[in-house]
């Protein structure tokens, strides 16, 4: 009886189930965003390969692992640094660090920094340029965007979009083609696409960003003004997307689906201009994801039809 009582008095340690653990990892390291960045790197790699003819299984493997580690590590640091402000936003209040699901947040910081370091060292086994652009992407996202620009200026995401461009160029570098025109055109596409994507989200949740004191452009201007800025960057995005079809590595086959997708992107943007409210903004946000993903997938299929 005494033995039973002593066992009953022991504190119960709750162990997260596998689905809960996986959900924490996905959200903490923003793996959905990472997957799109990885596609961007693959798109750059294909364009680099088509320009140089260089490719190896090792380069592809390293690009996949190091790109994932670096992007996930940068996302982990971002959530560590913004954990207090995340509690002020309905959209982010349930993130693991904001919701106090992790007992020692500093552990996340150290693990994330280690991931970026490991990614950089691994990328060096391919070439210096790949390592430079993988590390530069993390530095821009954490240092330039998260720490410097995001809390201070409405231009934060405009410049912060360079982090995504670095993913593209790292892919090109892995195939020996980081300086190729096609690679930089795709990097430019990601750069001008980023404000369309994130400003649409910020317009949908402008009150959230205001509460957290983040000066995102849609939270600091009238909705109609923000919609016009989004429309301007939509035109830049479409121009870059169509322009990619004019380089020798891609050619006309790419233009068929991308022209149609570009028209649909313009349509969604026009709907937001007409009604600059949450639902049209979210519609554009989700469609912009589809747009970039399809552009990248079509580019990745280029070696098949060439």
PDB file of C-alpha atoms in Angstrom:
ATOM      1  CA  UNK A   1       0.000   0.000   0.000  1.00  0.00           C
ATOM      2  CA  UNK A   2       2.812   2.384   0.930  1.00  0.00           C
ATOM      3  CA  UNK A   3       4.598   1.471  -2.279  1.00  0.00           C
ATOM      4  CA  UNK A   4       1.472   2.280  -4.303  1.00  0.00           C
ATOM      5  CA  UNK A   5       1.119   5.641  -2.536  1.00  0.00           C
ATOM      6  CA  UNK A   6       4.744   6.580  -3.162  1.00  0.00           C
ATOM      7  CA  UNK A   7       4.351   5.881  -6.870  1.00  0.00           C
ATOM      8  CA  UNK A   8       1.130   7.880  -6.959  1.00  0.00           C
ATOM      9  CA  UNK A   9       2.856  10.888  -5.394  1.00  0.00           C
ATOM     10  CA  UNK A  10       5.603  11.008  -8.044  1.00  0.00           C
ATOM     11  CA  UNK A  11       5.232  13.948 -10.479  1.00  0.00           C
ATOM     12  CA  UNK A  12       4.039  12.998 -13.906  1.00  0.00           C
ATOM     13  CA  UNK A  13       6.352  13.991 -16.759  1.00  0.00           C
ATOM     14  CA  UNK A  14       4.429  14.712 -19.938  1.00  0.00           C
ATOM     15  CA  UNK A  15       6.127  13.617 -23.107  1.00  0.00           C
ATOM     16  CA  UNK A  16       4.991  15.233 -26.336  1.00  0.00           C
ATOM     17  CA  UNK A  17       3.476  12.846 -28.827  1.00  0.00           C
ATOM     18  CA  UNK A  18       5.161  12.452 -32.183  1.00  0.00           C
ATOM     19  CA  UNK A  19       2.542  14.556 -34.016  1.00  0.00           C
ATOM     20  CA  UNK A  20       2.982  17.338 -31.441  1.00  0.00           C
ATOM     21  CA  UNK A  21       6.763  17.162 -31.717  1.00  0.00           C
ATOM     22  CA  UNK A  22       6.601  17.258 -35.498  1.00  0.00           C
ATOM     23  CA  UNK A  23       4.212  20.211 -35.394  1.00  0.00           C
ATOM     24  CA  UNK A  24       6.636  22.056 -33.093  1.00  0.00           C
ATOM     25  CA  UNK A  25       9.557  21.418 -35.442  1.00  0.00           C
ATOM     26  CA  UNK A  26       7.574  22.473 -38.528  1.00  0.00           C
ATOM     27  CA  UNK A  27       6.404  25.728 -36.939  1.00  0.00           C
ATOM     28  CA  UNK A  28       9.597  26.582 -35.044  1.00  0.00           C
ATOM     29  CA  UNK A  29      11.853  26.205 -38.074  1.00  0.00           C
ATOM     30  CA  UNK A  30       9.217  27.381 -40.599  1.00  0.00           C
ATOM     31  CA  UNK A  31       9.646  24.270 -42.713  1.00  0.00           C
ATOM     32  CA  UNK A  32       6.883  25.296 -45.129  1.00  0.00           C
ATOM     33  CA  UNK A  33       8.834  28.460 -45.940  1.00  0.00           C
ATOM     34  CA  UNK A  34      12.046  26.444 -46.048  1.00  0.00           C
ATOM     35  CA  UNK A  35      10.541  24.123 -48.669  1.00  0.00           C
ATOM     36  CA  UNK A  36       9.884  27.082 -50.994  1.00  0.00           C
ATOM     37  CA  UNK A  37      13.406  28.405 -50.413  1.00  0.00           C
ATOM     38  CA  UNK A  38      14.756  24.963 -51.241  1.00  0.00           C
ATOM     39  CA  UNK A  39      12.742  24.951 -54.469  1.00  0.00           C
ATOM     40  CA  UNK A  40      14.291  28.354 -55.224  1.00  0.00           C
ATOM     41  CA  UNK A  41      17.757  26.880 -54.731  1.00  0.00           C
ATOM     42  CA  UNK A  42      16.866  23.963 -57.011  1.00  0.00           C
ATOM     43  CA  UNK A  43      15.608  26.381 -59.662  1.00  0.00           C
ATOM     44  CA  UNK A  44      18.897  28.263 -59.508  1.00  0.00           C
ATOM     45  CA  UNK A  45      20.792  24.971 -59.659  1.00  0.00           C
ATOM     46  CA  UNK A  46      18.973  23.852 -62.817  1.00  0.00           C
ATOM     47  CA  UNK A  47      19.665  27.183 -64.508  1.00  0.00           C
ATOM     48  CA  UNK A  48      23.299  26.947 -63.446  1.00  0.00           C
ATOM     49  CA  UNK A  49      23.533  23.408 -64.803  1.00  0.00           C
ATOM     50  CA  UNK A  50      21.949  24.365 -68.140  1.00  0.00           C
ATOM     51  CA  UNK A  51      24.477  27.182 -68.510  1.00  0.00           C
ATOM     52  CA  UNK A  52      27.627  25.329 -67.456  1.00  0.00           C
ATOM     53  CA  UNK A  53      26.868  21.645 -67.955  1.00  0.00           C
ATOM     54  CA  UNK A  54      28.307  20.979 -64.500  1.00  0.00           C
ATOM     55  CA  UNK A  55      26.398  18.753 -62.096  1.00  0.00           C
ATOM     56  CA  UNK A  56      27.074  16.066 -59.519  1.00  0.00           C
ATOM     57  CA  UNK A  57      25.031  14.012 -57.111  1.00  0.00           C
ATOM     58  CA  UNK A  58      27.172  15.299 -54.237  1.00  0.00           C
ATOM     59  CA  UNK A  59      26.474  18.925 -55.147  1.00  0.00           C
ATOM     60  CA  UNK A  60      22.717  18.266 -55.225  1.00  0.00           C
ATOM     61  CA  UNK A  61      22.827  16.406 -51.905  1.00  0.00           C
ATOM     62  CA  UNK A  62      24.858  19.134 -50.199  1.00  0.00           C
ATOM     63  CA  UNK A  63      22.630  21.861 -51.620  1.00  0.00           C
ATOM     64  CA  UNK A  64      19.567  20.077 -50.236  1.00  0.00           C
ATOM     65  CA  UNK A  65      20.958  19.469 -46.755  1.00  0.00           C
ATOM     66  CA  UNK A  66      22.851  22.731 -46.299  1.00  0.00           C
ATOM     67  CA  UNK A  67      20.031  24.805 -47.787  1.00  0.00           C
ATOM     68  CA  UNK A  68      17.534  23.208 -45.406  1.00  0.00           C
ATOM     69  CA  UNK A  69      19.777  23.586 -42.356  1.00  0.00           C
ATOM     70  CA  UNK A  70      20.653  27.210 -43.053  1.00  0.00           C
ATOM     71  CA  UNK A  71      17.103  28.363 -43.810  1.00  0.00           C
ATOM     72  CA  UNK A  72      15.655  26.444 -40.848  1.00  0.00           C
ATOM     73  CA  UNK A  73      18.376  27.757 -38.546  1.00  0.00           C
ATOM     74  CA  UNK A  74      17.743  31.349 -39.614  1.00  0.00           C
ATOM     75  CA  UNK A  75      14.013  30.828 -39.018  1.00  0.00           C
ATOM     76  CA  UNK A  76      14.696  29.458 -35.537  1.00  0.00           C
ATOM     77  CA  UNK A  77      16.781  32.523 -34.641  1.00  0.00           C
ATOM     78  CA  UNK A  78      14.048  34.762 -36.055  1.00  0.00           C
ATOM     79  CA  UNK A  79      11.450  33.170 -33.773  1.00  0.00           C
ATOM     80  CA  UNK A  80      13.788  33.353 -30.778  1.00  0.00           C
ATOM     81  CA  UNK A  81      14.360  37.084 -31.314  1.00  0.00           C
ATOM     82  CA  UNK A  82      10.683  37.838 -31.948  1.00  0.00           C
ATOM     83  CA  UNK A  83       9.171  35.577 -29.289  1.00  0.00           C
ATOM     84  CA  UNK A  84       7.908  38.500 -27.168  1.00  0.00           C
ATOM     85  CA  UNK A  85       6.335  40.375 -30.077  1.00  0.00           C
ATOM     86  CA  UNK A  86       4.805  37.149 -31.371  1.00  0.00           C
ATOM     87  CA  UNK A  87       2.652  37.031 -28.240  1.00  0.00           C
ATOM     88  CA  UNK A  88       1.022  40.299 -29.379  1.00  0.00           C
ATOM     89  CA  UNK A  89      -0.124  38.874 -32.705  1.00  0.00           C
ATOM     90  CA  UNK A  90      -3.033  36.457 -33.062  1.00  0.00           C
ATOM     91  CA  UNK A  91      -1.376  34.866 -36.099  1.00  0.00           C
ATOM     92  CA  UNK A  92       1.841  34.036 -34.228  1.00  0.00           C
ATOM     93  CA  UNK A  93       0.750  33.739 -30.588  1.00  0.00           C
ATOM     94  CA  UNK A  94       0.661  29.930 -30.778  1.00  0.00           C
ATOM     95  CA  UNK A  95       4.211  29.568 -32.055  1.00  0.00           C
ATOM     96  CA  UNK A  96       6.216  27.289 -29.733  1.00  0.00           C
ATOM     97  CA  UNK A  97       8.392  30.005 -28.175  1.00  0.00           C
ATOM     98  CA  UNK A  98       5.583  32.551 -27.904  1.00  0.00           C
ATOM     99  CA  UNK A  99       3.344  29.946 -26.261  1.00  0.00           C
ATOM    100  CA  UNK A 100       6.112  28.911 -23.809  1.00  0.00           C
ATOM    101  CA  UNK A 101       6.095  25.350 -25.124  1.00  0.00           C
ATOM    102  CA  UNK A 102       9.901  25.210 -24.863  1.00  0.00           C
ATOM    103  CA  UNK A 103      11.337  25.488 -21.348  1.00  0.00           C
ATOM    104  CA  UNK A 104      14.708  26.925 -22.347  1.00  0.00           C
ATOM    105  CA  UNK A 105      14.378  29.234 -25.389  1.00  0.00           C
ATOM    106  CA  UNK A 106      18.137  29.794 -25.438  1.00  0.00           C
ATOM    107  CA  UNK A 107      18.519  26.182 -26.560  1.00  0.00           C
ATOM    108  CA  UNK A 108      16.701  27.063 -29.775  1.00  0.00           C
ATOM    109  CA  UNK A 109      19.148  29.903 -30.412  1.00  0.00           C
ATOM    110  CA  UNK A 110      22.217  27.702 -29.994  1.00  0.00           C
ATOM    111  CA  UNK A 111      20.786  24.848 -32.057  1.00  0.00           C
ATOM    112  CA  UNK A 112      19.816  27.265 -34.830  1.00  0.00           C
ATOM    113  CA  UNK A 113      23.260  28.873 -34.894  1.00  0.00           C
ATOM    114  CA  UNK A 114      24.812  25.411 -35.030  1.00  0.00           C
ATOM    115  CA  UNK A 115      22.599  24.508 -37.990  1.00  0.00           C
ATOM    116  CA  UNK A 116      23.805  27.547 -39.938  1.00  0.00           C
ATOM    117  CA  UNK A 117      27.442  26.809 -39.094  1.00  0.00           C
ATOM    118  CA  UNK A 118      27.068  23.173 -40.138  1.00  0.00           C
ATOM    119  CA  UNK A 119      25.339  24.227 -43.366  1.00  0.00           C
ATOM    120  CA  UNK A 120      28.175  26.600 -44.234  1.00  0.00           C
ATOM    121  CA  UNK A 121      30.898  24.042 -43.543  1.00  0.00           C
ATOM    122  CA  UNK A 122      29.048  21.409 -45.543  1.00  0.00           C
ATOM    123  CA  UNK A 123      28.593  23.784 -48.482  1.00  0.00           C
ATOM    124  CA  UNK A 124      32.348  24.395 -48.534  1.00  0.00           C
ATOM    125  CA  UNK A 125      32.772  20.806 -49.720  1.00  0.00           C
ATOM    126  CA  UNK A 126      31.140  21.881 -53.003  1.00  0.00           C
ATOM    127  CA  UNK A 127      32.789  25.284 -53.466  1.00  0.00           C
ATOM    128  CA  UNK A 128      33.355  28.576 -51.672  1.00  0.00           C
ATOM    129  CA  UNK A 129      30.656  30.426 -53.626  1.00  0.00           C
ATOM    130  CA  UNK A 130      27.916  28.027 -52.508  1.00  0.00           C
ATOM    131  CA  UNK A 131      28.951  28.442 -48.870  1.00  0.00           C
ATOM    132  CA  UNK A 132      29.119  32.243 -49.214  1.00  0.00           C
ATOM    133  CA  UNK A 133      25.591  32.592 -50.588  1.00  0.00           C
ATOM    134  CA  UNK A 134      24.093  30.087 -48.139  1.00  0.00           C
ATOM    135  CA  UNK A 135      25.653  31.974 -45.227  1.00  0.00           C
ATOM    136  CA  UNK A 136      24.789  35.362 -46.744  1.00  0.00           C
ATOM    137  CA  UNK A 137      21.121  34.381 -46.993  1.00  0.00           C
ATOM    138  CA  UNK A 138      21.034  33.573 -43.270  1.00  0.00           C
ATOM    139  CA  UNK A 139      22.880  36.788 -42.374  1.00  0.00           C
ATOM    140  CA  UNK A 140      20.477  38.923 -44.413  1.00  0.00           C
ATOM    141  CA  UNK A 141      17.400  37.240 -42.934  1.00  0.00           C
ATOM    142  CA  UNK A 142      18.580  37.394 -39.322  1.00  0.00           C
ATOM    143  CA  UNK A 143      20.867  40.411 -39.180  1.00  0.00           C
ATOM    144  CA  UNK A 144      19.573  42.744 -41.873  1.00  0.00           C
ATOM    145  CA  UNK A 145      15.860  41.873 -41.865  1.00  0.00           C
ATOM    146  CA  UNK A 146      14.931  40.560 -38.400  1.00  0.00           C
ATOM    147  CA  UNK A 147      17.253  42.656 -36.211  1.00  0.00           C
ATOM    148  CA  UNK A 148      17.804  45.832 -38.220  1.00  0.00           C
ATOM    149  CA  UNK A 149      15.016  46.562 -40.710  1.00  0.00           C
ATOM    150  CA  UNK A 150      11.830  44.831 -39.563  1.00  0.00           C
ATOM    151  CA  UNK A 151      11.419  46.850 -36.325  1.00  0.00           C
ATOM    152  CA  UNK A 152      12.483  50.142 -37.971  1.00  0.00           C
ATOM    153  CA  UNK A 153      11.278  50.728 -41.528  1.00  0.00           C
ATOM    154  CA  UNK A 154       8.410  50.005 -43.896  1.00  0.00           C
ATOM    155  CA  UNK A 155      11.034  48.970 -46.454  1.00  0.00           C
ATOM    156  CA  UNK A 156      11.952  45.949 -44.303  1.00  0.00           C
ATOM    157  CA  UNK A 157      10.621  43.195 -46.536  1.00  0.00           C
ATOM    158  CA  UNK A 158      11.745  44.923 -49.743  1.00  0.00           C
ATOM    159  CA  UNK A 159      15.390  44.611 -48.741  1.00  0.00           C
ATOM    160  CA  UNK A 160      14.850  41.440 -46.716  1.00  0.00           C
ATOM    161  CA  UNK A 161      13.758  39.714 -49.918  1.00  0.00           C
ATOM    162  CA  UNK A 162      17.446  39.454 -50.810  1.00  0.00           C
ATOM    163  CA  UNK A 163      17.630  36.459 -48.449  1.00  0.00           C
ATOM    164  CA  UNK A 164      15.441  34.473 -50.838  1.00  0.00           C
ATOM    165  CA  UNK A 165      17.541  35.636 -53.776  1.00  0.00           C
ATOM    166  CA  UNK A 166      20.617  34.200 -52.067  1.00  0.00           C
ATOM    167  CA  UNK A 167      18.939  30.782 -52.061  1.00  0.00           C
ATOM    168  CA  UNK A 168      18.626  30.963 -55.846  1.00  0.00           C
ATOM    169  CA  UNK A 169      22.241  32.042 -56.340  1.00  0.00           C
ATOM    170  CA  UNK A 170      23.511  29.356 -53.952  1.00  0.00           C
ATOM    171  CA  UNK A 171      21.865  26.798 -56.224  1.00  0.00           C
ATOM    172  CA  UNK A 172      23.512  28.299 -59.276  1.00  0.00           C
ATOM    173  CA  UNK A 173      26.846  28.349 -57.442  1.00  0.00           C
ATOM    174  CA  UNK A 174      26.569  24.646 -56.591  1.00  0.00           C
ATOM    175  CA  UNK A 175      26.584  23.930 -60.331  1.00  0.00           C
ATOM    176  CA  UNK A 176      29.364  26.410 -61.068  1.00  0.00           C
ATOM    177  CA  UNK A 177      27.021  29.018 -62.557  1.00  0.00           C
ATOM    178  CA  UNK A 178      26.380  31.631 -59.871  1.00  0.00           C
ATOM    179  CA  UNK A 179      27.239  34.498 -62.248  1.00  0.00           C
ATOM    180  CA  UNK A 180      24.939  33.369 -65.077  1.00  0.00           C
ATOM    181  CA  UNK A 181      22.289  35.840 -66.284  1.00  0.00           C
ATOM    182  CA  UNK A 182      19.440  33.328 -65.942  1.00  0.00           C
ATOM    183  CA  UNK A 183      20.343  32.642 -62.309  1.00  0.00           C
ATOM    184  CA  UNK A 184      20.275  36.335 -61.459  1.00  0.00           C
ATOM    185  CA  UNK A 185      16.996  36.837 -63.324  1.00  0.00           C
ATOM    186  CA  UNK A 186      15.410  34.167 -61.140  1.00  0.00           C
ATOM    187  CA  UNK A 187      16.999  35.781 -58.078  1.00  0.00           C
ATOM    188  CA  UNK A 188      15.468  39.106 -59.162  1.00  0.00           C
ATOM    189  CA  UNK A 189      12.079  37.419 -59.554  1.00  0.00           C
ATOM    190  CA  UNK A 190      12.220  36.121 -55.980  1.00  0.00           C
ATOM    191  CA  UNK A 191      13.342  39.562 -54.781  1.00  0.00           C
ATOM    192  CA  UNK A 192      10.396  41.462 -56.311  1.00  0.00           C
ATOM    193  CA  UNK A 193       7.928  38.640 -55.551  1.00  0.00           C
ATOM    194  CA  UNK A 194       8.671  38.804 -51.818  1.00  0.00           C
ATOM    195  CA  UNK A 195       6.870  42.139 -51.128  1.00  0.00           C
ATOM    196  CA  UNK A 196       3.799  40.942 -53.043  1.00  0.00           C
ATOM    197  CA  UNK A 197       3.664  37.834 -50.886  1.00  0.00           C
ATOM    198  CA  UNK A 198       4.370  39.343 -47.476  1.00  0.00           C
ATOM    199  CA  UNK A 199       2.589  42.660 -47.927  1.00  0.00           C
ATOM    200  CA  UNK A 200      -0.558  40.740 -48.891  1.00  0.00           C
ATOM    201  CA  UNK A 201      -0.237  38.805 -45.626  1.00  0.00           C
ATOM    202  CA  UNK A 202       0.506  41.982 -43.671  1.00  0.00           C
ATOM    203  CA  UNK A 203      -2.540  43.688 -45.180  1.00  0.00           C
ATOM    204  CA  UNK A 204      -4.726  40.791 -44.058  1.00  0.00           C
ATOM    205  CA  UNK A 205      -3.277  41.015 -40.525  1.00  0.00           C
ATOM    206  CA  UNK A 206      -2.462  44.725 -40.356  1.00  0.00           C
ATOM    207  CA  UNK A 207      -3.921  45.043 -36.826  1.00  0.00           C
ATOM    208  CA  UNK A 208      -1.600  42.264 -35.641  1.00  0.00           C
ATOM    209  CA  UNK A 209       1.474  44.078 -36.918  1.00  0.00           C
ATOM    210  CA  UNK A 210       0.284  47.345 -35.377  1.00  0.00           C
ATOM    211  CA  UNK A 211      -0.123  45.709 -31.953  1.00  0.00           C
ATOM    212  CA  UNK A 212       3.361  44.214 -32.193  1.00  0.00           C
ATOM    213  CA  UNK A 213       4.788  47.592 -33.314  1.00  0.00           C
ATOM    214  CA  UNK A 214       6.195  46.193 -36.552  1.00  0.00           C
ATOM    215  CA  UNK A 215       6.189  48.984 -39.184  1.00  0.00           C
ATOM    216  CA  UNK A 216       5.072  46.763 -42.055  1.00  0.00           C
ATOM    217  CA  UNK A 217       3.933  48.993 -44.902  1.00  0.00           C
ATOM    218  CA  UNK A 218       0.271  47.816 -44.905  1.00  0.00           C
ATOM    219  CA  UNK A 219       0.086  48.532 -41.157  1.00  0.00           C
ATOM    220  CA  UNK A 220       1.469  52.058 -41.600  1.00  0.00           C
ATOM    221  CA  UNK A 221      -0.523  53.203 -44.638  1.00  0.00           C
ATOM    222  CA  UNK A 222      -4.113  53.149 -45.818  1.00  0.00           C
ATOM    223  CA  UNK A 223      -5.210  49.802 -47.305  1.00  0.00           C
ATOM    224  CA  UNK A 224      -5.656  51.343 -50.774  1.00  0.00           C
ATOM    225  CA  UNK A 225      -2.108  52.720 -50.666  1.00  0.00           C
ATOM    226  CA  UNK A 226      -0.697  49.354 -49.606  1.00  0.00           C
ATOM    227  CA  UNK A 227      -2.640  47.649 -52.406  1.00  0.00           C
ATOM    228  CA  UNK A 228      -1.067  50.016 -54.953  1.00  0.00           C
ATOM    229  CA  UNK A 229       2.420  49.168 -53.718  1.00  0.00           C
ATOM    230  CA  UNK A 230       1.567  45.477 -53.968  1.00  0.00           C
ATOM    231  CA  UNK A 231       0.283  46.029 -57.517  1.00  0.00           C
ATOM    232  CA  UNK A 232       3.540  47.748 -58.502  1.00  0.00           C
ATOM    233  CA  UNK A 233       5.570  44.785 -57.284  1.00  0.00           C
ATOM    234  CA  UNK A 234       3.172  42.404 -59.011  1.00  0.00           C
ATOM    235  CA  UNK A 235       4.081  44.104 -62.295  1.00  0.00           C
ATOM    236  CA  UNK A 236       7.776  43.733 -61.456  1.00  0.00           C
ATOM    237  CA  UNK A 237       7.189  40.056 -60.656  1.00  0.00           C
ATOM    238  CA  UNK A 238       5.343  39.394 -63.901  1.00  0.00           C
ATOM    239  CA  UNK A 239       8.039  41.216 -65.891  1.00  0.00           C
ATOM    240  CA  UNK A 240      10.764  39.107 -64.270  1.00  0.00           C
ATOM    241  CA  UNK A 241       8.738  35.924 -64.746  1.00  0.00           C
ATOM    242  CA  UNK A 242       8.154  36.569 -68.448  1.00  0.00           C
ATOM    243  CA  UNK A 243      11.735  37.780 -68.867  1.00  0.00           C
ATOM    244  CA  UNK A 244      13.032  34.419 -67.707  1.00  0.00           C
ATOM    245  CA  UNK A 245      11.420  32.830 -70.740  1.00  0.00           C
ATOM    246  CA  UNK A 246      13.642  34.907 -73.008  1.00  0.00           C
ATOM    247  CA  UNK A 247      16.951  33.458 -71.819  1.00  0.00           C
ATOM    248  CA  UNK A 248      18.445  30.547 -73.799  1.00  0.00           C
ATOM    249  CA  UNK A 249      18.379  28.135 -70.836  1.00  0.00           C
ATOM    250  CA  UNK A 250      14.577  28.283 -70.536  1.00  0.00           C
ATOM    251  CA  UNK A 251      12.968  29.128 -73.956  1.00  0.00           C
ATOM    252  CA  UNK A 252       9.359  29.295 -75.151  1.00  0.00           C
ATOM    253  CA  UNK A 253       7.941  26.156 -73.485  1.00  0.00           C
ATOM    254  CA  UNK A 254       8.303  27.861 -70.104  1.00  0.00           C
ATOM    255  CA  UNK A 255       6.305  30.858 -71.326  1.00  0.00           C
ATOM    256  CA  UNK A 256       3.094  28.910 -71.964  1.00  0.00           C
ATOM    257  CA  UNK A 257       2.115  28.128 -68.342  1.00  0.00           C
ATOM    258  CA  UNK A 258       3.867  31.147 -66.815  1.00  0.00           C
ATOM    259  CA  UNK A 259       2.037  33.657 -69.019  1.00  0.00           C
ATOM    260  CA  UNK A 260      -1.285  32.183 -67.897  1.00  0.00           C
ATOM    261  CA  UNK A 261      -0.199  32.175 -64.246  1.00  0.00           C
ATOM    262  CA  UNK A 262       0.993  35.773 -64.570  1.00  0.00           C
ATOM    263  CA  UNK A 263      -2.403  36.860 -65.874  1.00  0.00           C
ATOM    264  CA  UNK A 264      -4.055  35.146 -62.903  1.00  0.00           C
ATOM    265  CA  UNK A 265      -1.623  36.888 -60.538  1.00  0.00           C
ATOM    266  CA  UNK A 266      -2.577  40.232 -62.074  1.00  0.00           C
ATOM    267  CA  UNK A 267      -6.266  39.317 -61.693  1.00  0.00           C
ATOM    268  CA  UNK A 268      -5.852  38.544 -57.971  1.00  0.00           C
ATOM    269  CA  UNK A 269      -3.968  41.804 -57.514  1.00  0.00           C
ATOM    270  CA  UNK A 270      -6.683  43.723 -59.369  1.00  0.00           C
ATOM    271  CA  UNK A 271      -9.285  42.207 -57.040  1.00  0.00           C
ATOM    272  CA  UNK A 272      -7.242  43.426 -54.069  1.00  0.00           C
ATOM    273  CA  UNK A 273      -7.012  46.914 -55.587  1.00  0.00           C
ATOM    274  CA  UNK A 274     -10.800  46.963 -55.935  1.00  0.00           C
ATOM    275  CA  UNK A 275     -11.420  45.666 -52.399  1.00  0.00           C
ATOM    276  CA  UNK A 276      -8.294  46.051 -50.204  1.00  0.00           C
ATOM    277  CA  UNK A 277      -9.578  43.872 -47.383  1.00  0.00           C
ATOM    278  CA  UNK A 278      -8.593  40.663 -45.606  1.00  0.00           C
ATOM    279  CA  UNK A 279     -10.093  38.017 -47.903  1.00  0.00           C
ATOM    280  CA  UNK A 280      -8.722  39.373 -51.216  1.00  0.00           C
ATOM    281  CA  UNK A 281      -5.370  39.905 -49.481  1.00  0.00           C
ATOM    282  CA  UNK A 282      -5.265  36.303 -48.239  1.00  0.00           C
ATOM    283  CA  UNK A 283      -6.320  35.083 -51.677  1.00  0.00           C
ATOM    284  CA  UNK A 284      -3.370  36.916 -53.250  1.00  0.00           C
ATOM    285  CA  UNK A 285      -1.046  35.691 -50.502  1.00  0.00           C
ATOM    286  CA  UNK A 286      -1.903  32.040 -51.136  1.00  0.00           C
ATOM    287  CA  UNK A 287      -1.872  32.411 -54.912  1.00  0.00           C
ATOM    288  CA  UNK A 288       1.540  34.088 -54.853  1.00  0.00           C
ATOM    289  CA  UNK A 289       2.863  30.905 -53.219  1.00  0.00           C
ATOM    290  CA  UNK A 290       1.425  28.848 -56.060  1.00  0.00           C
ATOM    291  CA  UNK A 291       2.825  31.248 -58.656  1.00  0.00           C
ATOM    292  CA  UNK A 292       6.411  31.037 -57.429  1.00  0.00           C
ATOM    293  CA  UNK A 293       6.235  27.286 -56.834  1.00  0.00           C
ATOM    294  CA  UNK A 294       5.011  26.626 -60.386  1.00  0.00           C
ATOM    295  CA  UNK A 295       7.637  28.953 -61.887  1.00  0.00           C
ATOM    296  CA  UNK A 296      10.324  26.998 -60.047  1.00  0.00           C
ATOM    297  CA  UNK A 297       8.886  23.596 -60.955  1.00  0.00           C
ATOM    298  CA  UNK A 298       8.656  24.511 -64.642  1.00  0.00           C
ATOM    299  CA  UNK A 299      12.275  25.689 -64.561  1.00  0.00           C
ATOM    300  CA  UNK A 300      13.296  22.424 -62.901  1.00  0.00           C
ATOM    301  CA  UNK A 301      11.652  20.543 -65.780  1.00  0.00           C
ATOM    302  CA  UNK A 302      13.620  22.519 -68.373  1.00  0.00           C
ATOM    303  CA  UNK A 303      16.260  19.774 -68.869  1.00  0.00           C
ATOM    304  CA  UNK A 304      13.446  17.383 -69.858  1.00  0.00           C
ATOM    305  CA  UNK A 305      12.199  19.353 -72.860  1.00  0.00           C
ATOM    306  CA  UNK A 306      15.542  20.754 -73.984  1.00  0.00           C
TER     307      UNK A 306
END
